[in-house]
PDB file of C-alpha atoms in Angstrom:
ATOM      1  CA  UNK A   1      12.702 -12.750 168.518  1.00  0.00           C
ATOM      2  CA  UNK A   2      14.032  -9.199 168.395  1.00  0.00           C
ATOM      3  CA  UNK A   3      15.999  -7.559 171.187  1.00  0.00           C
ATOM      4  CA  UNK A   4      16.173  -4.074 172.670  1.00  0.00           C
ATOM      5  CA  UNK A   5      19.275  -3.165 174.649  1.00  0.00           C
ATOM      6  CA  UNK A   6      19.137   0.641 174.849  1.00  0.00           C
ATOM      7  CA  UNK A   7      16.844   3.077 176.639  1.00  0.00           C
ATOM      8  CA  UNK A   8      17.241   5.326 173.586  1.00  0.00           C
ATOM      9  CA  UNK A   9      15.522   2.826 171.311  1.00  0.00           C
ATOM     10  CA  UNK A  10      12.396   4.561 169.853  1.00  0.00           C
ATOM     11  CA  UNK A  11      10.168   1.566 170.591  1.00  0.00           C
ATOM     12  CA  UNK A  12      11.431   1.398 174.165  1.00  0.00           C
ATOM     13  CA  UNK A  13      10.656   5.083 174.652  1.00  0.00           C
ATOM     14  CA  UNK A  14       7.143   4.446 173.370  1.00  0.00           C
ATOM     15  CA  UNK A  15       6.729   1.516 175.746  1.00  0.00           C
ATOM     16  CA  UNK A  16       7.959   3.637 178.656  1.00  0.00           C
ATOM     17  CA  UNK A  17       5.270   6.209 177.885  1.00  0.00           C
ATOM     18  CA  UNK A  18       2.584   3.521 177.893  1.00  0.00           C
ATOM     19  CA  UNK A  19       3.907   2.102 181.148  1.00  0.00           C
ATOM     20  CA  UNK A  20       4.045   5.395 183.033  1.00  0.00           C
ATOM     21  CA  UNK A  21       1.321   7.607 181.573  1.00  0.00           C
ATOM     22  CA  UNK A  22      -2.426   7.059 181.826  1.00  0.00           C
ATOM     23  CA  UNK A  23      -2.862   9.867 179.288  1.00  0.00           C
ATOM     24  CA  UNK A  24      -0.624   8.024 176.812  1.00  0.00           C
ATOM     25  CA  UNK A  25      -2.626   4.823 177.289  1.00  0.00           C
ATOM     26  CA  UNK A  26      -5.920   6.600 176.749  1.00  0.00           C
ATOM     27  CA  UNK A  27      -4.659   8.534 173.725  1.00  0.00           C
ATOM     28  CA  UNK A  28      -3.182   5.488 171.989  1.00  0.00           C
ATOM     29  CA  UNK A  29      -6.043   3.144 172.869  1.00  0.00           C
ATOM     30  CA  UNK A  30      -3.527   0.632 174.173  1.00  0.00           C
ATOM     31  CA  UNK A  31      -2.497  -0.734 177.539  1.00  0.00           C
ATOM     32  CA  UNK A  32      -0.025  -3.205 178.963  1.00  0.00           C
ATOM     33  CA  UNK A  33      -0.653  -6.498 180.727  1.00  0.00           C
ATOM     34  CA  UNK A  34       2.081  -7.298 183.206  1.00  0.00           C
ATOM     35  CA  UNK A  35       2.573 -10.893 184.330  1.00  0.00           C
ATOM     36  CA  UNK A  36       1.912 -14.425 183.164  1.00  0.00           C
ATOM     37  CA  UNK A  37      -1.636 -14.702 184.518  1.00  0.00           C
ATOM     38  CA  UNK A  38      -2.951 -11.600 182.751  1.00  0.00           C
ATOM     39  CA  UNK A  39      -1.216 -12.503 179.509  1.00  0.00           C
ATOM     40  CA  UNK A  40      -2.580 -16.051 179.547  1.00  0.00           C
ATOM     41  CA  UNK A  41      -6.084 -14.810 180.372  1.00  0.00           C
ATOM     42  CA  UNK A  42      -5.997 -12.270 177.545  1.00  0.00           C
ATOM     43  CA  UNK A  43      -4.948 -14.893 174.998  1.00  0.00           C
ATOM     44  CA  UNK A  44      -7.622 -17.286 176.229  1.00  0.00           C
ATOM     45  CA  UNK A  45     -10.489 -14.805 175.951  1.00  0.00           C
ATOM     46  CA  UNK A  46      -9.477 -12.161 173.396  1.00  0.00           C
ATOM     47  CA  UNK A  47      -6.673 -13.625 171.287  1.00  0.00           C
ATOM     48  CA  UNK A  48      -3.270 -12.400 170.183  1.00  0.00           C
ATOM     49  CA  UNK A  49      -1.608  -9.266 171.630  1.00  0.00           C
ATOM     50  CA  UNK A  50      -0.067  -6.537 169.533  1.00  0.00           C
ATOM     51  CA  UNK A  51       3.325  -7.052 171.133  1.00  0.00           C
ATOM     52  CA  UNK A  52       4.949  -9.521 173.531  1.00  0.00           C
ATOM     53  CA  UNK A  53       7.807  -8.392 175.794  1.00  0.00           C
ATOM     54  CA  UNK A  54       9.968 -10.732 177.839  1.00  0.00           C
ATOM     55  CA  UNK A  55      12.910 -10.120 180.142  1.00  0.00           C
ATOM     56  CA  UNK A  56      16.136 -11.994 179.499  1.00  0.00           C
ATOM     57  CA  UNK A  57      16.028 -13.850 182.822  1.00  0.00           C
ATOM     58  CA  UNK A  58      12.444 -15.020 182.249  1.00  0.00           C
ATOM     59  CA  UNK A  59      12.663 -16.125 178.615  1.00  0.00           C
ATOM     60  CA  UNK A  60      13.199 -19.769 179.592  1.00  0.00           C
ATOM     61  CA  UNK A  61      10.837 -19.759 182.593  1.00  0.00           C
ATOM     62  CA  UNK A  62       8.511 -22.765 182.455  1.00  0.00           C
ATOM     63  CA  UNK A  63       5.382 -20.567 182.378  1.00  0.00           C
ATOM     64  CA  UNK A  64       6.786 -17.876 180.099  1.00  0.00           C
ATOM     65  CA  UNK A  65       8.451 -20.000 177.420  1.00  0.00           C
ATOM     66  CA  UNK A  66       5.188 -21.550 176.088  1.00  0.00           C
ATOM     67  CA  UNK A  67       3.577 -18.099 175.818  1.00  0.00           C
ATOM     68  CA  UNK A  68       6.590 -16.704 173.974  1.00  0.00           C
ATOM     69  CA  UNK A  69       6.633 -19.724 171.649  1.00  0.00           C
ATOM     70  CA  UNK A  70       2.955 -19.233 170.886  1.00  0.00           C
ATOM     71  CA  UNK A  71       3.530 -15.549 170.108  1.00  0.00           C
ATOM     72  CA  UNK A  72       6.403 -16.361 167.792  1.00  0.00           C
ATOM     73  CA  UNK A  73       4.392 -19.067 166.036  1.00  0.00           C
ATOM     74  CA  UNK A  74       1.491 -16.691 165.444  1.00  0.00           C
ATOM     75  CA  UNK A  75       3.715 -13.934 164.069  1.00  0.00           C
ATOM     76  CA  UNK A  76       3.216 -11.613 167.042  1.00  0.00           C
ATOM     77  CA  UNK A  77       6.109  -9.181 167.378  1.00  0.00           C
ATOM     78  CA  UNK A  78       8.156 -10.400 170.346  1.00  0.00           C
ATOM     79  CA  UNK A  79      10.840  -8.374 172.102  1.00  0.00           C
ATOM     80  CA  UNK A  80      13.461  -9.561 174.579  1.00  0.00           C
ATOM     81  CA  UNK A  81      15.252  -7.007 176.742  1.00  0.00           C
ATOM     82  CA  UNK A  82      17.672  -6.919 179.675  1.00  0.00           C
ATOM     83  CA  UNK A  83      16.088  -7.178 183.102  1.00  0.00           C
ATOM     84  CA  UNK A  84      17.002  -3.578 183.974  1.00  0.00           C
ATOM     85  CA  UNK A  85      15.073  -2.223 180.979  1.00  0.00           C
ATOM     86  CA  UNK A  86      12.121  -4.527 181.624  1.00  0.00           C
ATOM     87  CA  UNK A  87      11.870  -3.576 185.301  1.00  0.00           C
ATOM     88  CA  UNK A  88      11.768   0.101 184.330  1.00  0.00           C
ATOM     89  CA  UNK A  89       8.542  -0.690 182.461  1.00  0.00           C
ATOM     90  CA  UNK A  90       7.012  -3.019 185.035  1.00  0.00           C
ATOM     91  CA  UNK A  91       5.107  -1.956 188.152  1.00  0.00           C
ATOM     92  CA  UNK A  92       5.155  -5.472 189.589  1.00  0.00           C
ATOM     93  CA  UNK A  93       7.820  -6.131 192.198  1.00  0.00           C
ATOM     94  CA  UNK A  94       9.459  -9.568 192.029  1.00  0.00           C
ATOM     95  CA  UNK A  95       7.169 -10.564 189.149  1.00  0.00           C
ATOM     96  CA  UNK A  96       7.907 -12.867 186.245  1.00  0.00           C
ATOM     97  CA  UNK A  97       9.121 -10.876 183.242  1.00  0.00           C
ATOM     98  CA  UNK A  98       6.334 -11.222 180.704  1.00  0.00           C
ATOM     99  CA  UNK A  99       4.241  -8.376 179.315  1.00  0.00           C
ATOM    100  CA  UNK A 100       1.720  -7.903 176.510  1.00  0.00           C
ATOM    101  CA  UNK A 101       0.818  -4.661 174.758  1.00  0.00           C
ATOM    102  CA  UNK A 102      -2.822  -4.862 173.685  1.00  0.00           C
ATOM    103  CA  UNK A 103      -5.496  -2.654 172.169  1.00  0.00           C
ATOM    104  CA  UNK A 104      -8.011  -1.450 174.735  1.00  0.00           C
ATOM    105  CA  UNK A 105     -11.294  -3.197 173.850  1.00  0.00           C
ATOM    106  CA  UNK A 106     -14.098  -0.933 172.553  1.00  0.00           C
ATOM    107  CA  UNK A 107     -17.418  -2.781 172.896  1.00  0.00           C
ATOM    108  CA  UNK A 108     -20.552  -1.490 171.202  1.00  0.00           C
ATOM    109  CA  UNK A 109     -22.531   0.811 173.495  1.00  0.00           C
ATOM    110  CA  UNK A 110     -26.031  -0.570 174.169  1.00  0.00           C
ATOM    111  CA  UNK A 111     -29.115   1.390 173.119  1.00  0.00           C
ATOM    112  CA  UNK A 112     -30.839   0.641 176.428  1.00  0.00           C
ATOM    113  CA  UNK A 113     -29.821  -0.405 179.905  1.00  0.00           C
ATOM    114  CA  UNK A 114     -31.651  -3.733 179.883  1.00  0.00           C
ATOM    115  CA  UNK A 115     -29.088  -6.283 181.132  1.00  0.00           C
ATOM    116  CA  UNK A 116     -27.529  -6.807 184.553  1.00  0.00           C
ATOM    117  CA  UNK A 117     -24.992  -4.011 184.813  1.00  0.00           C
ATOM    118  CA  UNK A 118     -22.768  -2.074 187.185  1.00  0.00           C
ATOM    119  CA  UNK A 119     -22.689   1.725 187.057  1.00  0.00           C
ATOM    120  CA  UNK A 120     -19.802   3.491 188.804  1.00  0.00           C
ATOM    121  CA  UNK A 121     -19.939   7.187 189.676  1.00  0.00           C
ATOM    122  CA  UNK A 122     -16.549   8.824 190.226  1.00  0.00           C
ATOM    123  CA  UNK A 123     -14.908   5.780 191.813  1.00  0.00           C
ATOM    124  CA  UNK A 124     -11.335   6.832 192.575  1.00  0.00           C
ATOM    125  CA  UNK A 125      -9.301   3.934 193.900  1.00  0.00           C
ATOM    126  CA  UNK A 126      -7.798   1.549 191.293  1.00  0.00           C
ATOM    127  CA  UNK A 127      -7.861  -1.329 193.784  1.00  0.00           C
ATOM    128  CA  UNK A 128     -11.559  -0.828 194.479  1.00  0.00           C
ATOM    129  CA  UNK A 129     -12.350  -0.636 190.780  1.00  0.00           C
ATOM    130  CA  UNK A 130     -10.391  -3.790 190.008  1.00  0.00           C
ATOM    131  CA  UNK A 131     -12.059  -5.658 192.863  1.00  0.00           C
ATOM    132  CA  UNK A 132     -15.521  -4.619 191.677  1.00  0.00           C
ATOM    133  CA  UNK A 133     -14.719  -5.756 188.146  1.00  0.00           C
ATOM    134  CA  UNK A 134     -13.497  -9.091 189.486  1.00  0.00           C
ATOM    135  CA  UNK A 135     -16.631  -9.605 191.589  1.00  0.00           C
ATOM    136  CA  UNK A 136     -18.905  -8.559 188.722  1.00  0.00           C
ATOM    137  CA  UNK A 137     -17.313 -11.055 186.348  1.00  0.00           C
ATOM    138  CA  UNK A 138     -17.495 -13.816 188.949  1.00  0.00           C
ATOM    139  CA  UNK A 139     -21.196 -13.080 189.484  1.00  0.00           C
ATOM    140  CA  UNK A 140     -21.932 -13.253 185.757  1.00  0.00           C
ATOM    141  CA  UNK A 141     -22.546  -9.532 185.250  1.00  0.00           C
ATOM    142  CA  UNK A 142     -21.451  -8.470 181.768  1.00  0.00           C
ATOM    143  CA  UNK A 143     -21.585  -4.660 181.468  1.00  0.00           C
ATOM    144  CA  UNK A 144     -19.774  -2.044 183.558  1.00  0.00           C
ATOM    145  CA  UNK A 145     -20.255   1.688 182.955  1.00  0.00           C
ATOM    146  CA  UNK A 146     -17.761   4.188 184.385  1.00  0.00           C
ATOM    147  CA  UNK A 147     -18.350   7.917 184.674  1.00  0.00           C
ATOM    148  CA  UNK A 148     -15.945  10.653 183.735  1.00  0.00           C
ATOM    149  CA  UNK A 149     -13.646  10.916 186.754  1.00  0.00           C
ATOM    150  CA  UNK A 150     -13.689   7.219 187.557  1.00  0.00           C
ATOM    151  CA  UNK A 151     -10.243   5.588 187.613  1.00  0.00           C
ATOM    152  CA  UNK A 152      -9.047   4.379 184.210  1.00  0.00           C
ATOM    153  CA  UNK A 153     -10.223   0.775 184.034  1.00  0.00           C
ATOM    154  CA  UNK A 154      -7.312  -0.351 181.859  1.00  0.00           C
ATOM    155  CA  UNK A 155      -4.521   1.033 184.022  1.00  0.00           C
ATOM    156  CA  UNK A 156      -1.939  -1.506 185.256  1.00  0.00           C
ATOM    157  CA  UNK A 157      -3.100  -1.211 188.896  1.00  0.00           C
ATOM    158  CA  UNK A 158      -6.740  -1.861 188.015  1.00  0.00           C
ATOM    159  CA  UNK A 159      -5.718  -4.688 185.694  1.00  0.00           C
ATOM    160  CA  UNK A 160      -3.771  -6.405 188.461  1.00  0.00           C
ATOM    161  CA  UNK A 161      -6.644  -6.060 190.938  1.00  0.00           C
ATOM    162  CA  UNK A 162      -9.079  -7.381 188.334  1.00  0.00           C
ATOM    163  CA  UNK A 163      -7.049 -10.579 187.834  1.00  0.00           C
ATOM    164  CA  UNK A 164      -8.279 -11.107 184.269  1.00  0.00           C
ATOM    165  CA  UNK A 165     -11.911 -10.085 184.883  1.00  0.00           C
ATOM    166  CA  UNK A 166     -11.578  -7.316 182.280  1.00  0.00           C
ATOM    167  CA  UNK A 167     -11.566  -9.893 179.500  1.00  0.00           C
ATOM    168  CA  UNK A 168     -14.992 -11.229 180.536  1.00  0.00           C
ATOM    169  CA  UNK A 169     -16.658  -7.806 180.704  1.00  0.00           C
ATOM    170  CA  UNK A 170     -17.855  -5.010 178.456  1.00  0.00           C
ATOM    171  CA  UNK A 171     -16.313  -1.929 180.069  1.00  0.00           C
ATOM    172  CA  UNK A 172     -17.521   1.509 178.994  1.00  0.00           C
ATOM    173  CA  UNK A 173     -15.674   4.639 180.142  1.00  0.00           C
ATOM    174  CA  UNK A 174     -16.391   8.380 180.255  1.00  0.00           C
ATOM    175  CA  UNK A 175     -20.120   7.631 180.246  1.00  0.00           C
ATOM    176  CA  UNK A 176     -22.822  10.248 180.840  1.00  0.00           C
ATOM    177  CA  UNK A 177     -24.511   8.368 183.660  1.00  0.00           C
ATOM    178  CA  UNK A 178     -27.664  10.508 183.732  1.00  0.00           C
ATOM    179  CA  UNK A 179     -28.451   9.695 180.100  1.00  0.00           C
ATOM    180  CA  UNK A 180     -27.554   6.075 180.682  1.00  0.00           C
ATOM    181  CA  UNK A 181     -29.852   5.657 183.673  1.00  0.00           C
ATOM    182  CA  UNK A 182     -32.687   7.383 181.817  1.00  0.00           C
ATOM    183  CA  UNK A 183     -32.516   4.534 179.312  1.00  0.00           C
ATOM    184  CA  UNK A 184     -32.866   1.831 181.979  1.00  0.00           C
ATOM    185  CA  UNK A 185     -35.707  -0.625 181.439  1.00  0.00           C
ATOM    186  CA  UNK A 186     -34.845  -2.606 184.588  1.00  0.00           C
ATOM    187  CA  UNK A 187     -34.640  -1.590 188.284  1.00  0.00           C
ATOM    188  CA  UNK A 188     -31.732   0.600 189.379  1.00  0.00           C
ATOM    189  CA  UNK A 189     -30.461  -0.191 192.891  1.00  0.00           C
ATOM    190  CA  UNK A 190     -28.172   1.930 195.044  1.00  0.00           C
ATOM    191  CA  UNK A 191     -26.915   1.195 198.545  1.00  0.00           C
ATOM    192  CA  UNK A 192     -27.698   3.741 201.236  1.00  0.00           C
ATOM    193  CA  UNK A 193     -27.457   3.964 205.007  1.00  0.00           C
ATOM    194  CA  UNK A 194     -30.622   6.114 205.019  1.00  0.00           C
ATOM    195  CA  UNK A 195     -33.123   3.405 204.110  1.00  0.00           C
ATOM    196  CA  UNK A 196     -34.816   0.542 205.937  1.00  0.00           C
ATOM    197  CA  UNK A 197     -35.026  -2.025 203.139  1.00  0.00           C
ATOM    198  CA  UNK A 198     -32.117  -4.435 203.315  1.00  0.00           C
ATOM    199  CA  UNK A 199     -30.378  -6.102 200.399  1.00  0.00           C
ATOM    200  CA  UNK A 200     -31.934  -9.372 201.593  1.00  0.00           C
ATOM    201  CA  UNK A 201     -35.510  -8.057 201.332  1.00  0.00           C
ATOM    202  CA  UNK A 202     -35.481  -6.784 197.761  1.00  0.00           C
ATOM    203  CA  UNK A 203     -36.338  -9.040 194.809  1.00  0.00           C
ATOM    204  CA  UNK A 204     -33.091  -9.711 192.953  1.00  0.00           C
ATOM    205  CA  UNK A 205     -34.349 -12.654 190.930  1.00  0.00           C
ATOM    206  CA  UNK A 206     -34.354 -10.411 187.866  1.00  0.00           C
ATOM    207  CA  UNK A 207     -31.885  -8.236 185.940  1.00  0.00           C
ATOM    208  CA  UNK A 208     -30.950  -5.067 187.835  1.00  0.00           C
ATOM    209  CA  UNK A 209     -28.537  -2.161 187.546  1.00  0.00           C
ATOM    210  CA  UNK A 210     -26.181  -1.706 190.493  1.00  0.00           C
ATOM    211  CA  UNK A 211     -25.176   1.912 191.170  1.00  0.00           C
ATOM    212  CA  UNK A 212     -22.104   2.661 193.300  1.00  0.00           C
ATOM    213  CA  UNK A 213     -20.255   5.898 193.900  1.00  0.00           C
ATOM    214  CA  UNK A 214     -17.198   7.721 195.208  1.00  0.00           C
ATOM    215  CA  UNK A 215     -15.473   6.106 198.204  1.00  0.00           C
ATOM    216  CA  UNK A 216     -16.090   9.105 200.458  1.00  0.00           C
ATOM    217  CA  UNK A 217     -19.002  11.012 198.949  1.00  0.00           C
ATOM    218  CA  UNK A 218     -21.031   8.119 197.577  1.00  0.00           C
ATOM    219  CA  UNK A 219     -23.325   8.446 194.583  1.00  0.00           C
ATOM    220  CA  UNK A 220     -24.050  12.009 193.405  1.00  0.00           C
ATOM    221  CA  UNK A 221     -27.454  13.286 194.530  1.00  0.00           C
ATOM    222  CA  UNK A 222     -28.856  13.655 191.008  1.00  0.00           C
ATOM    223  CA  UNK A 223     -27.948  10.064 190.175  1.00  0.00           C
ATOM    224  CA  UNK A 224     -29.208   8.743 193.502  1.00  0.00           C
ATOM    225  CA  UNK A 225     -32.563  10.334 192.700  1.00  0.00           C
ATOM    226  CA  UNK A 226     -32.716   8.166 189.581  1.00  0.00           C
ATOM    227  CA  UNK A 227     -32.428   4.924 191.556  1.00  0.00           C
ATOM    228  CA  UNK A 228     -35.690   2.994 191.677  1.00  0.00           C
ATOM    229  CA  UNK A 229     -34.647   1.275 194.938  1.00  0.00           C
ATOM    230  CA  UNK A 230     -32.237   2.049 197.741  1.00  0.00           C
ATOM    231  CA  UNK A 231     -31.064  -0.805 199.931  1.00  0.00           C
ATOM    232  CA  UNK A 232     -28.910  -1.142 203.001  1.00  0.00           C
ATOM    233  CA  UNK A 233     -26.477  -3.851 204.043  1.00  0.00           C
ATOM    234  CA  UNK A 234     -27.043  -4.775 207.721  1.00  0.00           C
ATOM    235  CA  UNK A 235     -23.942  -4.240 209.836  1.00  0.00           C
ATOM    236  CA  UNK A 236     -22.860  -3.308 213.351  1.00  0.00           C
ATOM    237  CA  UNK A 237     -23.594   0.334 214.207  1.00  0.00           C
ATOM    238  CA  UNK A 238     -20.011   0.967 215.352  1.00  0.00           C
ATOM    239  CA  UNK A 239     -18.880   0.850 211.719  1.00  0.00           C
ATOM    240  CA  UNK A 240     -20.119   3.772 209.649  1.00  0.00           C
ATOM    241  CA  UNK A 241     -19.980   2.072 206.259  1.00  0.00           C
ATOM    242  CA  UNK A 242     -18.442  -0.739 204.270  1.00  0.00           C
ATOM    243  CA  UNK A 243     -15.755  -0.368 201.648  1.00  0.00           C
ATOM    244  CA  UNK A 244     -17.426   0.117 198.252  1.00  0.00           C
ATOM    245  CA  UNK A 245     -15.800  -2.998 196.778  1.00  0.00           C
ATOM    246  CA  UNK A 246     -17.014  -5.097 199.722  1.00  0.00           C
ATOM    247  CA  UNK A 247     -20.514  -3.646 199.388  1.00  0.00           C
ATOM    248  CA  UNK A 248     -20.583  -4.436 195.696  1.00  0.00           C
ATOM    249  CA  UNK A 249     -19.488  -8.033 196.269  1.00  0.00           C
ATOM    250  CA  UNK A 250     -22.236  -8.559 198.862  1.00  0.00           C
ATOM    251  CA  UNK A 251     -24.845  -7.160 196.469  1.00  0.00           C
ATOM    252  CA  UNK A 252     -23.686  -9.174 193.464  1.00  0.00           C
ATOM    253  CA  UNK A 253     -23.607 -12.477 195.291  1.00  0.00           C
ATOM    254  CA  UNK A 254     -26.918 -11.930 197.034  1.00  0.00           C
ATOM    255  CA  UNK A 255     -28.330 -11.600 193.525  1.00  0.00           C
ATOM    256  CA  UNK A 256     -26.563 -14.838 192.556  1.00  0.00           C
ATOM    257  CA  UNK A 257     -28.003 -16.556 195.653  1.00  0.00           C
ATOM    258  CA  UNK A 258     -31.548 -15.442 194.905  1.00  0.00           C
ATOM    259  CA  UNK A 259     -31.262 -16.471 191.279  1.00  0.00           C
ATOM    260  CA  UNK A 260     -30.257 -20.059 192.021  1.00  0.00           C
TER     261      UNK A 260
END
């Protein structure tokens, strides 16, 4: 295991860029996984990381030590650094000092929209995006398409909210949603407060595309016009609307219920 002890180390400077800059992560095609759970989930579903980083105080932790040993045995470059340097990279307060650097997955873009999918138009909040990814994975949905302007799916905040769901999904970013929806061979459903049909009245015992939009503005008008169905989620009139992540979870698991 190698060690880094200086902030002036070239590799440390590179890691700091990845940790603090979404642009650097996008440009390099890499991201960081912070914490034991994410690192274990990545190894389980996608294999070895490019780099393993451990803080000095966590190197012998009962959860961390087996992961580090596995990295060393596989030949994965493994770096140990003082806690102060590690915490400057980490965005997790009071977390266990284990981090992976991994290549951002690049799945093959489908020719048609023919499988259960989630389409996200300009979703801004990393927590909402991560929650939707987590719900989609739990509901067995495989493909998620994100428009230009949607939060970066592989940012540390989204990764933490997703709790490992990323590794069970095909995530496509910077997608032209109009072209995508034109290719749909299955129903496209969007939630709306201006419709009478509820989520419980529509036939979900089939593959569908779920379309969700910006937290405040909703789905853009041109994309909403491409939806084959609009549905509403019944709720008390005193509340104007549900959080987009909550709405998505209700939709996904109503589909699961109907399909059982």
